[in-house]
CSV table of C-alpha atoms in Angstrom, one decimal:
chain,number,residue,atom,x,y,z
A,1,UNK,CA,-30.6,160.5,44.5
A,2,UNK,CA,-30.5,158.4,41.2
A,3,UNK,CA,-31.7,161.2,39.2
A,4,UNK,CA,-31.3,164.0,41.3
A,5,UNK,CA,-31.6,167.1,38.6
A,6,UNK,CA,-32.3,170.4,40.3
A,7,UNK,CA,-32.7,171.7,36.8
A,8,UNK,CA,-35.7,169.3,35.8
A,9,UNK,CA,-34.2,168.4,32.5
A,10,UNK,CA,-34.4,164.5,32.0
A,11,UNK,CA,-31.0,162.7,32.5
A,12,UNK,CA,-28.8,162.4,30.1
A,13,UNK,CA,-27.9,158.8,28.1
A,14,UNK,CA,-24.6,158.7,30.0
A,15,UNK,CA,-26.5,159.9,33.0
A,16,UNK,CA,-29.3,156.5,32.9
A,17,UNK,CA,-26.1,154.3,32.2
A,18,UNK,CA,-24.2,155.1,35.3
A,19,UNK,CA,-27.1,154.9,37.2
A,20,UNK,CA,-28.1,151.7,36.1
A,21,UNK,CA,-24.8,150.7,37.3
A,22,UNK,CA,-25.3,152.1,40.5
A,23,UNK,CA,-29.3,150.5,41.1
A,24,UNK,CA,-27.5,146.8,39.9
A,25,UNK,CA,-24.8,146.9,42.1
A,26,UNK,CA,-27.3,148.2,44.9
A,27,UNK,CA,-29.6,145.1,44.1
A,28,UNK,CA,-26.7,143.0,43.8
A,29,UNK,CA,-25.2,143.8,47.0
A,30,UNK,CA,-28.5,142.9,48.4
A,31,UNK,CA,-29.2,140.1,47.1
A,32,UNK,CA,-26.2,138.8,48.3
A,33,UNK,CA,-26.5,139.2,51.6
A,34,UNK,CA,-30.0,138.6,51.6
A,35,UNK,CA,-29.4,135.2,49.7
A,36,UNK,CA,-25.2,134.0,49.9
A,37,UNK,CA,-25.1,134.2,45.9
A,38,UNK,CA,-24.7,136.4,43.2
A,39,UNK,CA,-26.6,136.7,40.5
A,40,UNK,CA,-25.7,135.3,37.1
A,41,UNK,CA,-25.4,137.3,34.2
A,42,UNK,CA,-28.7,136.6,33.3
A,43,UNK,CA,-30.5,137.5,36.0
A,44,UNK,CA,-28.5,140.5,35.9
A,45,UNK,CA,-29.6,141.8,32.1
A,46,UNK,CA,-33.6,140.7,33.1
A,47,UNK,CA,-33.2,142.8,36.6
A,48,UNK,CA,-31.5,145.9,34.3
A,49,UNK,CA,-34.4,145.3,31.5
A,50,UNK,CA,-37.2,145.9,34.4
A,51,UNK,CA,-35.5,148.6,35.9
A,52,UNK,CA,-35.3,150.1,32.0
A,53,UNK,CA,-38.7,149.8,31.7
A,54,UNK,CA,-39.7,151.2,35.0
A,55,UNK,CA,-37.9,154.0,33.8
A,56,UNK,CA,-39.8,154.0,30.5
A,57,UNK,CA,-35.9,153.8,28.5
A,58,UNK,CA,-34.5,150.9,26.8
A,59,UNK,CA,-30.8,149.6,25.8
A,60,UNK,CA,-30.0,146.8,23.3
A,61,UNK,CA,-29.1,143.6,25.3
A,62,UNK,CA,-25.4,143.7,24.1
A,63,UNK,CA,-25.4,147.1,26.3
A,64,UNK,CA,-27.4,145.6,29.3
A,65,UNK,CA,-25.5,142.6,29.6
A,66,UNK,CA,-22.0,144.7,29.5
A,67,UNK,CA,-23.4,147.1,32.5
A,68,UNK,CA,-24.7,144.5,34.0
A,69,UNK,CA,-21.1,142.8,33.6
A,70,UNK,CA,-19.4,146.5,35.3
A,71,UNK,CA,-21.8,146.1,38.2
A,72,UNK,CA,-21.1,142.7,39.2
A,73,UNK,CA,-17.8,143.7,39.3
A,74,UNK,CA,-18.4,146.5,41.7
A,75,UNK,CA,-20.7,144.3,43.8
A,76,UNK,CA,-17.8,141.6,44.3
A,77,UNK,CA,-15.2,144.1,44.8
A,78,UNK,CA,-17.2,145.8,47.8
A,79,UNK,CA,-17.9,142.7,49.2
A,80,UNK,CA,-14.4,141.6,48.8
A,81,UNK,CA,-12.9,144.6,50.3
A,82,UNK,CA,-15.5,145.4,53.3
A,83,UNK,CA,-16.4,143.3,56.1
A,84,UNK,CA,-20.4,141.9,56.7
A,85,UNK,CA,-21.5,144.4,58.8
A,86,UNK,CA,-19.8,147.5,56.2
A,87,UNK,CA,-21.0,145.6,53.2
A,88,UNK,CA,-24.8,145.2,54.6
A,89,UNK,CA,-24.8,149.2,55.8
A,90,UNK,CA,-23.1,150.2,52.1
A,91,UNK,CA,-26.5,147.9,50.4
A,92,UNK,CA,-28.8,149.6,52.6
A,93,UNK,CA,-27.4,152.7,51.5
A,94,UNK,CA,-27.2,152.0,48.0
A,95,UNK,CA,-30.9,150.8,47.8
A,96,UNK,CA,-32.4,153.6,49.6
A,97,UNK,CA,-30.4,155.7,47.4
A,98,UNK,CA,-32.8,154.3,44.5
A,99,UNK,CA,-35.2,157.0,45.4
A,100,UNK,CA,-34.9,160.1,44.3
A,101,UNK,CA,-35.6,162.3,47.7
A,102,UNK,CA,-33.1,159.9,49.8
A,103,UNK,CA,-29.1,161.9,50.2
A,104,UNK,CA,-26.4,159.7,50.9
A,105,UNK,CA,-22.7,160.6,51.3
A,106,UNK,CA,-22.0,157.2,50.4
A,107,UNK,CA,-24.1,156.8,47.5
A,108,UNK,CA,-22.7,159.9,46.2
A,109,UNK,CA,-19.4,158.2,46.1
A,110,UNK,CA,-20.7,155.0,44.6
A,111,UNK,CA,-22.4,156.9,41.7
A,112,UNK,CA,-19.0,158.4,41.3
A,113,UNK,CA,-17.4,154.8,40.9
A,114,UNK,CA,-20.2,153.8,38.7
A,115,UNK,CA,-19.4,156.7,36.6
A,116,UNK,CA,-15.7,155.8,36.6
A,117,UNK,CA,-16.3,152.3,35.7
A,118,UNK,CA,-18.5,153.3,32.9
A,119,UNK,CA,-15.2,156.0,31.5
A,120,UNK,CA,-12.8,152.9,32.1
A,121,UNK,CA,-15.3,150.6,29.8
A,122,UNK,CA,-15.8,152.7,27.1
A,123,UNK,CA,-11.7,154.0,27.1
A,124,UNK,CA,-10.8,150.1,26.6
């Protein structure tokens, strides 16, 4: 879903940004309600650095650590505004949006957020 391109051209800059977003928040989500805690900033830029290089791409750490920062927020707002049960079916969703072949309504909309996040950040 992450990359979804019908067109096969790579993703665009913007395009790996806002889904880096999106795969943090997904791994945050889960952590926390694996674990009770959210990750620290930290752990955020390393988790964002591993999925980079998965993806073969990198992103100075100034940049990581600032989409890191947006999905933390979008982690602890969902959690804040859903109950357990929503919250654990919208971290599901999110993580098995991570691959490619998996369609979610909801992940759609998340990417969506992600993406308006991202606008916000870089209009301030």
């Amino acid at each position: 879903m992450i990359f979804d391109n019908p067109q096969g051209t790579p993703p665009t800059e913007r395009g790996i940004r806002i889904a880096l977003i999106f795969a943090l928040t997904a791994e945050r989500l889960s952590a926390f309600y694996e674990h009770g805690q959210w990750m620290n900033e930290g752990q955020g830029a390393t988790l964002a650095a591993d999925w980079l290089r998965r993806t073969k791409r990198t992103l100075p750490q100034s940049e990581r650590k600032q989409l890191s920062g947006l999905s933390d927020d979008m982690a602890r707002q969902i959690a804040a505004t859903l109950s357990r049960e929503a919250g654990l079916f919208t971290a599901h969703e999110m993580m098995e949006a991570l691959d490619p072949n998996y369609q979610s309504e909801l992940a759609q909309a998340m990417m969506l957020e992600c993406e308006r996040l991202l606008d916000a950040s870089e209009a301030s």
